[in-house]
Coordinates of C-alpha atoms in Angstrom, one line a residue:
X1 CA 14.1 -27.9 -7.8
X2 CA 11.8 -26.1 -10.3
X3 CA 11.2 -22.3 -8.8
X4 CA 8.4 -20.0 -10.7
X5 CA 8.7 -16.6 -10.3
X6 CA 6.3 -14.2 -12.2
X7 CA 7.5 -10.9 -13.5
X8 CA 10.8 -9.4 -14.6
X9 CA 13.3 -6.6 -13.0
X10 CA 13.4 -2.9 -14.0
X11 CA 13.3 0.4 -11.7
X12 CA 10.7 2.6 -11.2
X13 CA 12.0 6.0 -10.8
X14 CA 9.7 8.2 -8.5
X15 CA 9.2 11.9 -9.4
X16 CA 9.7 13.8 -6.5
X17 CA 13.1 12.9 -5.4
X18 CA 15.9 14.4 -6.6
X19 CA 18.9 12.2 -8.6
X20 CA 20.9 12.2 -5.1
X21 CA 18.2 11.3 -2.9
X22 CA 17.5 14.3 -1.4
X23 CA 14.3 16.5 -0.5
X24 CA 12.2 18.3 -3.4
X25 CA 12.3 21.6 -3.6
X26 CA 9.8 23.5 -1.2
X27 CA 7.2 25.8 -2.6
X28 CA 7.1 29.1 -1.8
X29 CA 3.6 30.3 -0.3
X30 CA 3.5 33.1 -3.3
X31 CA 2.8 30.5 -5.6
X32 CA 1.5 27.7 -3.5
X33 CA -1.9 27.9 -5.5
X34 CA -0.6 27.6 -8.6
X35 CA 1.8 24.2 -8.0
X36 CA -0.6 22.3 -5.9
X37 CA -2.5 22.7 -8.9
X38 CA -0.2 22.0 -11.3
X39 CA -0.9 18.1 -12.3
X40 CA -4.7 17.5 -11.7
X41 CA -6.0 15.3 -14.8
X42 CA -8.1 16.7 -17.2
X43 CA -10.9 13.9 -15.2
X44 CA -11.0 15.4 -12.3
X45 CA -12.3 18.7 -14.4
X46 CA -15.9 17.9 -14.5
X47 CA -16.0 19.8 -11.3
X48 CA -15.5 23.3 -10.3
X49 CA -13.4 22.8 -6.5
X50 CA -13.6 25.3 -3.4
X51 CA -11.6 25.5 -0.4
X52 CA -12.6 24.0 2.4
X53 CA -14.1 27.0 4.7
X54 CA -13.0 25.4 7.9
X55 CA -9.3 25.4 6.1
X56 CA -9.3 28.7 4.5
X57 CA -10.3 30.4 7.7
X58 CA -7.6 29.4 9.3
X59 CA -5.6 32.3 11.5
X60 CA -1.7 31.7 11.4
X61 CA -1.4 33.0 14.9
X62 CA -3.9 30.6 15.9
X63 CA -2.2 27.6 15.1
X64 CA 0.5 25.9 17.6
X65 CA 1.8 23.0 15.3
X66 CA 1.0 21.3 12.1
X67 CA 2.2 17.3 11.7
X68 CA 3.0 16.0 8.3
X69 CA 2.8 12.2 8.5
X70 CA 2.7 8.9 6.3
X71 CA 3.9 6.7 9.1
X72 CA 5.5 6.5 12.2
X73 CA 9.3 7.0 11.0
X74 CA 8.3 9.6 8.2
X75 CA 6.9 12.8 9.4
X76 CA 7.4 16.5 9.8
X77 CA 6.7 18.9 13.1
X78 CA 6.6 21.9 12.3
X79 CA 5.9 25.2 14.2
X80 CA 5.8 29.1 14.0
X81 CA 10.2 28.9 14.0
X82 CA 10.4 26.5 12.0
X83 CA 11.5 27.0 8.1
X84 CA 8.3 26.1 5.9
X85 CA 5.4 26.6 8.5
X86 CA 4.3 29.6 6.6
X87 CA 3.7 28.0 3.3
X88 CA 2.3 24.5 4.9
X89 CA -0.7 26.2 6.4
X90 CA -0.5 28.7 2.7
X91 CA -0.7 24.8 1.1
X92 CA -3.7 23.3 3.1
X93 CA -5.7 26.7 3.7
X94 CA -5.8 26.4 -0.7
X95 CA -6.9 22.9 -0.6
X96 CA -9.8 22.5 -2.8
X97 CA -12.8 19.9 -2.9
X98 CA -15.8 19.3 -4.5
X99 CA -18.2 21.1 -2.2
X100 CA -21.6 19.1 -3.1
X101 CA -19.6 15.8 -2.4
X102 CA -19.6 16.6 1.0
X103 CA -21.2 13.6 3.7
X104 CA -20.7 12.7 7.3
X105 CA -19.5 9.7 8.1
X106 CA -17.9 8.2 11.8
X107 CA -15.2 9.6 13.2
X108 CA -13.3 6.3 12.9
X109 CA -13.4 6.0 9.3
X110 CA -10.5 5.8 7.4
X111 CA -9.0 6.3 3.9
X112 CA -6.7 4.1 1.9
X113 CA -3.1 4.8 1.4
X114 CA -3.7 8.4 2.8
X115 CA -1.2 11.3 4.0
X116 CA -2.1 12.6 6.8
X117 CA -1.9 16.7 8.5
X118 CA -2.7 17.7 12.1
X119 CA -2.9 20.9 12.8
X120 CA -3.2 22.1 16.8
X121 CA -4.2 25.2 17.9
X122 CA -3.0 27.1 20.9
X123 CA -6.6 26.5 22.2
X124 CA -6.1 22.9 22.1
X125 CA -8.4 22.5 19.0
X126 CA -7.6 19.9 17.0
X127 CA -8.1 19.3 13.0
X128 CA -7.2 15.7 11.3
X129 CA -7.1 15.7 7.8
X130 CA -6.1 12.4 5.7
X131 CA -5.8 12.7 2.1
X132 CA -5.6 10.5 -0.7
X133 CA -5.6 10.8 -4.5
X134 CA -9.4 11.0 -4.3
X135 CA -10.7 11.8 -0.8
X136 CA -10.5 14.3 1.9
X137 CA -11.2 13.1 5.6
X138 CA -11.8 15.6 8.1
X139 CA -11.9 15.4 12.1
X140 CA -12.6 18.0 14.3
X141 CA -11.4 16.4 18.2
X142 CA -14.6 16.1 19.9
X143 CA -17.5 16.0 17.4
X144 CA -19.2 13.1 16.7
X145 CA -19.1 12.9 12.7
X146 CA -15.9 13.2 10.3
X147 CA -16.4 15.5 7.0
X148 CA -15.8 13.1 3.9
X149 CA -14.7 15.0 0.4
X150 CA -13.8 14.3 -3.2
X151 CA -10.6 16.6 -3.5
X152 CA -9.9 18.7 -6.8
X153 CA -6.4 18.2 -6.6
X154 CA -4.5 14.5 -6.6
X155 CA -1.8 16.5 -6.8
X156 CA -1.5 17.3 -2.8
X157 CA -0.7 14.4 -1.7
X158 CA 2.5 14.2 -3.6
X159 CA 3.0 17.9 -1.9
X160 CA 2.6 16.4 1.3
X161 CA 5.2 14.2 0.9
X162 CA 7.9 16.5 -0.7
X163 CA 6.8 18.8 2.3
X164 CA 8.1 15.7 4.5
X165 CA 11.0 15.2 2.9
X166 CA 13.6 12.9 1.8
X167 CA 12.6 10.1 4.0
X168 CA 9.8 9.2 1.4
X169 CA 12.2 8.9 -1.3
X170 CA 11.9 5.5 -3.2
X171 CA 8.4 3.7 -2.9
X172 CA 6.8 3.1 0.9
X173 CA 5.3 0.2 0.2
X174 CA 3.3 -2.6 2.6
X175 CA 3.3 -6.7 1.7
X176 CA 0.0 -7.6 2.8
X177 CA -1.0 -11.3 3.9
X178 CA 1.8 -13.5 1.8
X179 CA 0.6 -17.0 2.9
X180 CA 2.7 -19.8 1.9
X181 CA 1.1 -23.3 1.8
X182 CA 3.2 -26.7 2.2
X183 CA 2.0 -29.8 -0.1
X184 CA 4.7 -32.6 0.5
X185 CA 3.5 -36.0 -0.9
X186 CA 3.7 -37.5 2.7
X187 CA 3.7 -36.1 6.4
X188 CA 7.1 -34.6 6.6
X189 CA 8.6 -32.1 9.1
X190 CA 9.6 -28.8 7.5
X191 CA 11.9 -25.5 8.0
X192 CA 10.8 -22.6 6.7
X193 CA 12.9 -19.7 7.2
X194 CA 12.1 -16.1 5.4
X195 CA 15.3 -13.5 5.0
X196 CA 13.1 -10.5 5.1
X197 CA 14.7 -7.4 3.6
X198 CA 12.3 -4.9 5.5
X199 CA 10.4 -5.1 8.8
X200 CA 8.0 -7.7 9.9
X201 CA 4.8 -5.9 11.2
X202 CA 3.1 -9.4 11.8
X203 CA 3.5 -13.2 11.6
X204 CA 1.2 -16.2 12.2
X205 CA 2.2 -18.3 13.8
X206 CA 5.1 -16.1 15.5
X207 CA 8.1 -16.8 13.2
X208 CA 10.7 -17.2 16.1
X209 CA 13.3 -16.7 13.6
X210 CA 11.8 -19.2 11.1
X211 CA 8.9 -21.5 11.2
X212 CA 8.8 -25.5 12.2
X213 CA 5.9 -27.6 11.3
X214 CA 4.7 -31.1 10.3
X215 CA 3.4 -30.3 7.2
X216 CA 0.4 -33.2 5.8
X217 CA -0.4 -34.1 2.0
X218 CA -3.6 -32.1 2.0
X219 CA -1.8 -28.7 3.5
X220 CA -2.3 -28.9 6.9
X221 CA 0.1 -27.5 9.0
X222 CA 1.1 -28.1 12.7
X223 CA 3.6 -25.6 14.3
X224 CA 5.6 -27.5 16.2
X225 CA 6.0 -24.4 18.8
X226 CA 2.6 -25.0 20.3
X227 CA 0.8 -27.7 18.8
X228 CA -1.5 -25.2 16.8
X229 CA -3.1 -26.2 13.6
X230 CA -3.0 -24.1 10.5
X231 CA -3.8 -24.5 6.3
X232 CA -0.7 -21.9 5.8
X233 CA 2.2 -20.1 7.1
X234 CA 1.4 -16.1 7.6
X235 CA 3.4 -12.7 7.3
X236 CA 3.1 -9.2 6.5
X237 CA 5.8 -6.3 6.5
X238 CA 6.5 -3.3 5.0
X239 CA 10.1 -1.9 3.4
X240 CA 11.2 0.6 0.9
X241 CA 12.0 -0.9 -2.9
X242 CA 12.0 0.6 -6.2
X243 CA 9.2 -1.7 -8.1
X244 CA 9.2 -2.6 -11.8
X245 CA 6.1 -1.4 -13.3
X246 CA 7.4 -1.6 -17.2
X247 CA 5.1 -4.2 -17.7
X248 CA 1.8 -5.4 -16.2
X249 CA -1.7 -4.2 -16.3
X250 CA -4.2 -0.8 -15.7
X251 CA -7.4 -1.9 -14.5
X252 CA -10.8 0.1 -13.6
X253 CA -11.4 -0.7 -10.1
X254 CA -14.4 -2.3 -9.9
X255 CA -13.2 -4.6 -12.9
X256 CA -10.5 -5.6 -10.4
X257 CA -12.1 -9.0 -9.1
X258 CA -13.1 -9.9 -12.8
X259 CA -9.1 -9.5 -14.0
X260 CA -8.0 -11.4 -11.1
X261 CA -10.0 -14.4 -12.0
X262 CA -9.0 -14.1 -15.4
X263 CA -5.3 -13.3 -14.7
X264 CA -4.5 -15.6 -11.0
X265 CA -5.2 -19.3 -12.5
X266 CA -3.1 -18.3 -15.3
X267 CA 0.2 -18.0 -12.4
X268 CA -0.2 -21.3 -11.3
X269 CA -2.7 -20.8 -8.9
X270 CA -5.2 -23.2 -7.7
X271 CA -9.1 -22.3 -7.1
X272 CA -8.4 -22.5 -3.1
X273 CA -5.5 -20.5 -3.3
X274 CA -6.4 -17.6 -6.0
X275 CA -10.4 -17.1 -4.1
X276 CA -8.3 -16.7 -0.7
X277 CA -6.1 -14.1 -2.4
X278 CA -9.1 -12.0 -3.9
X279 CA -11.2 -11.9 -1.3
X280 CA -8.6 -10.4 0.9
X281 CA -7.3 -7.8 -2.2
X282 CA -10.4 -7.0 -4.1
X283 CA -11.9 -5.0 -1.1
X284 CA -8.6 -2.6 -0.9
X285 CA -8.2 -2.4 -4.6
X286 CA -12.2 -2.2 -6.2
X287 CA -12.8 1.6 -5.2
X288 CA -9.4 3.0 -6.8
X289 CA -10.4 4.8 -9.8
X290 CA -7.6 2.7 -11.7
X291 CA -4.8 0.0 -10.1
X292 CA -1.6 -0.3 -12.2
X293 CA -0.8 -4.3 -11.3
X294 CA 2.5 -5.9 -11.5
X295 CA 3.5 -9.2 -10.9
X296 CA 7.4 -9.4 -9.5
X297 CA 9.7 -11.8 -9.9
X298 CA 13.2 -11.2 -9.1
X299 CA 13.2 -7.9 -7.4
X300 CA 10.7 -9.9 -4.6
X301 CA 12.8 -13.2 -4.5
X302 CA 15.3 -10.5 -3.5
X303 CA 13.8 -8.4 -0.9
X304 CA 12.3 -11.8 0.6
X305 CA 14.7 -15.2 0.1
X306 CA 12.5 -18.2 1.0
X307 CA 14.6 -21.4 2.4
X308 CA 12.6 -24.5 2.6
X309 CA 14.2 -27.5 3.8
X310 CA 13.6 -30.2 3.0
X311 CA 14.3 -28.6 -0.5
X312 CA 10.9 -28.9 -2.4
X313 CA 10.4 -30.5 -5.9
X314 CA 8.5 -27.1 -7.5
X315 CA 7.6 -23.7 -5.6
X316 CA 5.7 -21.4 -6.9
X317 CA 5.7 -17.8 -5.6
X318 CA 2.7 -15.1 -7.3
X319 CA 3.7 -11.5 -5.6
X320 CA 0.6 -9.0 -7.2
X321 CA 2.4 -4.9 -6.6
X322 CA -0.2 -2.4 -7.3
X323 CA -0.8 1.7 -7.1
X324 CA -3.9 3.4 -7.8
X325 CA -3.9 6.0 -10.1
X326 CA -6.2 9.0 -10.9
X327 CA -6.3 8.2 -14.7
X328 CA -5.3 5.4 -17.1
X329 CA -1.9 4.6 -18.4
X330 CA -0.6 2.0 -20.8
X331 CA 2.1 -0.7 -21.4
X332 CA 2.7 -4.2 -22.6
X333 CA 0.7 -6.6 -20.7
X334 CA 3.0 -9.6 -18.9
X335 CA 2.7 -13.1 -20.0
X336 CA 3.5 -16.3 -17.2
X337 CA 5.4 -18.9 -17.8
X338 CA 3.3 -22.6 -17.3
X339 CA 3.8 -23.7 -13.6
X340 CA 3.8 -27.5 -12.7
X341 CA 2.9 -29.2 -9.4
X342 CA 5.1 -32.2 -9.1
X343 CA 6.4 -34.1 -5.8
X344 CA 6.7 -31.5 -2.8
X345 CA 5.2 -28.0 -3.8
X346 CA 5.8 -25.2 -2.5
X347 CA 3.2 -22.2 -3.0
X348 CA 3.4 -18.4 -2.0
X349 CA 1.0 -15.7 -2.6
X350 CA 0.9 -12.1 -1.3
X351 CA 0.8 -8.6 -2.6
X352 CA 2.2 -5.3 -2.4
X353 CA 0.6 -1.7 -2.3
X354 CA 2.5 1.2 -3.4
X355 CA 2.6 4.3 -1.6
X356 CA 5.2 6.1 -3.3
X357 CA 5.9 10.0 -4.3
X358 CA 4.4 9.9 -7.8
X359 CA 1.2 8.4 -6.6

């Protein structure tokens, strides 16, 4: 069996998080100006920032509870007895944005790959803020319109997270619509079982502890569970994993679709296959002011083992990881090895986006 994986293995060490794993360092609220600060690219100067005056007005007293979240099992309650309250509300009342960047937009709108802070008042008033490396979104419970801002600081969100603690230690990261398509060179029944190494958040058709299908020359699929009729086999999860990002690619955002186009045939991947897999990523990926790209290899094949049976002839399995960053970095660019369809192929394709510490 001939097996193509693109990338190579290395560890991506996230600042943050101490060498044992454990929490960073809290900031005091005597200099919690100065280190939410501390970091902001010399890009995001072409701006003078402001707090927000809905933030900065905030009354200690007045406030019940603040939330630190970035999903469900990593998040922070704090309240007036708790250790840190103090310098949370220091940290968001010195949040600064561009103030002429400010628009409403619906309440339900929603940022990508954002922190999130609730802070609830003993009145039972109610502000949601989510924050990315770019964006400020903020609710009010009951109006009708969100505030929308460019922050002044990418830094926050990385003092959100240390605020959280050492739950967000190693990358949070989310694998996003891997599809795997069956080509045998005749109608054949097929296993399909996928050893997950994190948490599956949803499967098409249900897995059931591995998938059973007829699978036809021309990739049609039909799950043998209920008769249904599919073109490929589909799963998304998320985990924790330290990514290799020694190698790969920086790419402007909006350049994003052109690079995939360039860079997707070159894995192995057909014209059906590589259009399906950038019209589902291009539309997360083309507003980031940069995406640092890397195609795994071994470091996936370990966190997700794929047993076929019968054993196929070649499979080929393209796993894009990306971040966004605030400003360019550079490293050497990977190369892929040639891939070759021959008697039952096997092909995978999915992606990975980074929500980790140093973002």
């Amino acid at each position: 069996m001939k097996r193509i994986l693109t990338g190579a293995l290395a560890v991506l060490m996230l600042a943050g998080c101490q060498g044992n794993g454990g929490p960073a360092e809290e900031p005091s609220g005597s200099n919690m100006q100065s280190i939410i600060s501390e970091g902001t690219p010399e890009s995001r100067e072409d701006f003078a920032g402001e707090p927000v005056p809905m933030l900065s007005g905030i009354s200690e007293p007045e406030v019940e509870k603040v939330l630190l979240r970035i999903r469900q099992s990593s998040k922070r309650l704090l309240t007036h007895s708790d250790e840190g309250f103090s310098d949370v509300l220091a940290g968001v009342q010195a949040l600064q944005v561009d103030p002429d960047s400010m628009r409403q937009v619906p309440p339900q709108t929603k940022l990508e790959h954002p922190v999130q802070v609730r802070i609830t008042f003993q009145d039972g008033q109610r502000y949601d803020l989510s924050i990315n490396e770019e964006q400020l979104l903020i609710f009010e419970k009951g109006d009708d319109h969100a505030a929308l801002y460019q922050t002044a600081q990418p830094f926050y969100k990385e003092w959100v997270l240390q605020q959280i603690g050492d739950e967000m230690c190693g990358d949070d990261w989310e694998a996003g619509k891997p599809v795997i398509y069956l080509y045998p060179e005749q109608p054949t029944d097929v296993s399909v079982r996928l050893d997950y190494q994190g948490k599956f958040t949803y499967t098409y058709p249900a897995y059931n502890d591995g998938w059973q299908v007829t699978a036809y020359p021309d990739g049609r699929l039909v799950n043998k569970a209920d008769g249904s009729e599919h073109y490929y086999l589909f799963w998304e999860g998320s985990g924790q994993f330290d990514w290799d990002f020694s190698s790969g690619f920086c790419v402007p955002g909006p350049e994003t679709e052109g690079f995939l186009r360039k860079v997707l045939p070159q894995t192995g991947l057909l014209p059906r296959e590589y259009n399906d897999f950038i019209t589902y990523w291009v539309p997360r990926m083309q507003h980031n002011r940069y995406n640092l790209i890397h195609f795994a290899g071994e470091p996936y094949e370990r966190i997700a083992p794929l047993t076929v049976t019968p054993s196929p002839d070649a499979i080929l399995r393209v796993h894009m990881v990306y971040r966004s960053l605030a400003s360019p970095v550079e490293l050497p660019p990977q190369t892929f090895e040639p891939f070759e369809r021959n008697g039952f192929t096997v092909v995978e394709w999915g992606g990975s986006s980074i929500r980790a510490k140093s973002d």
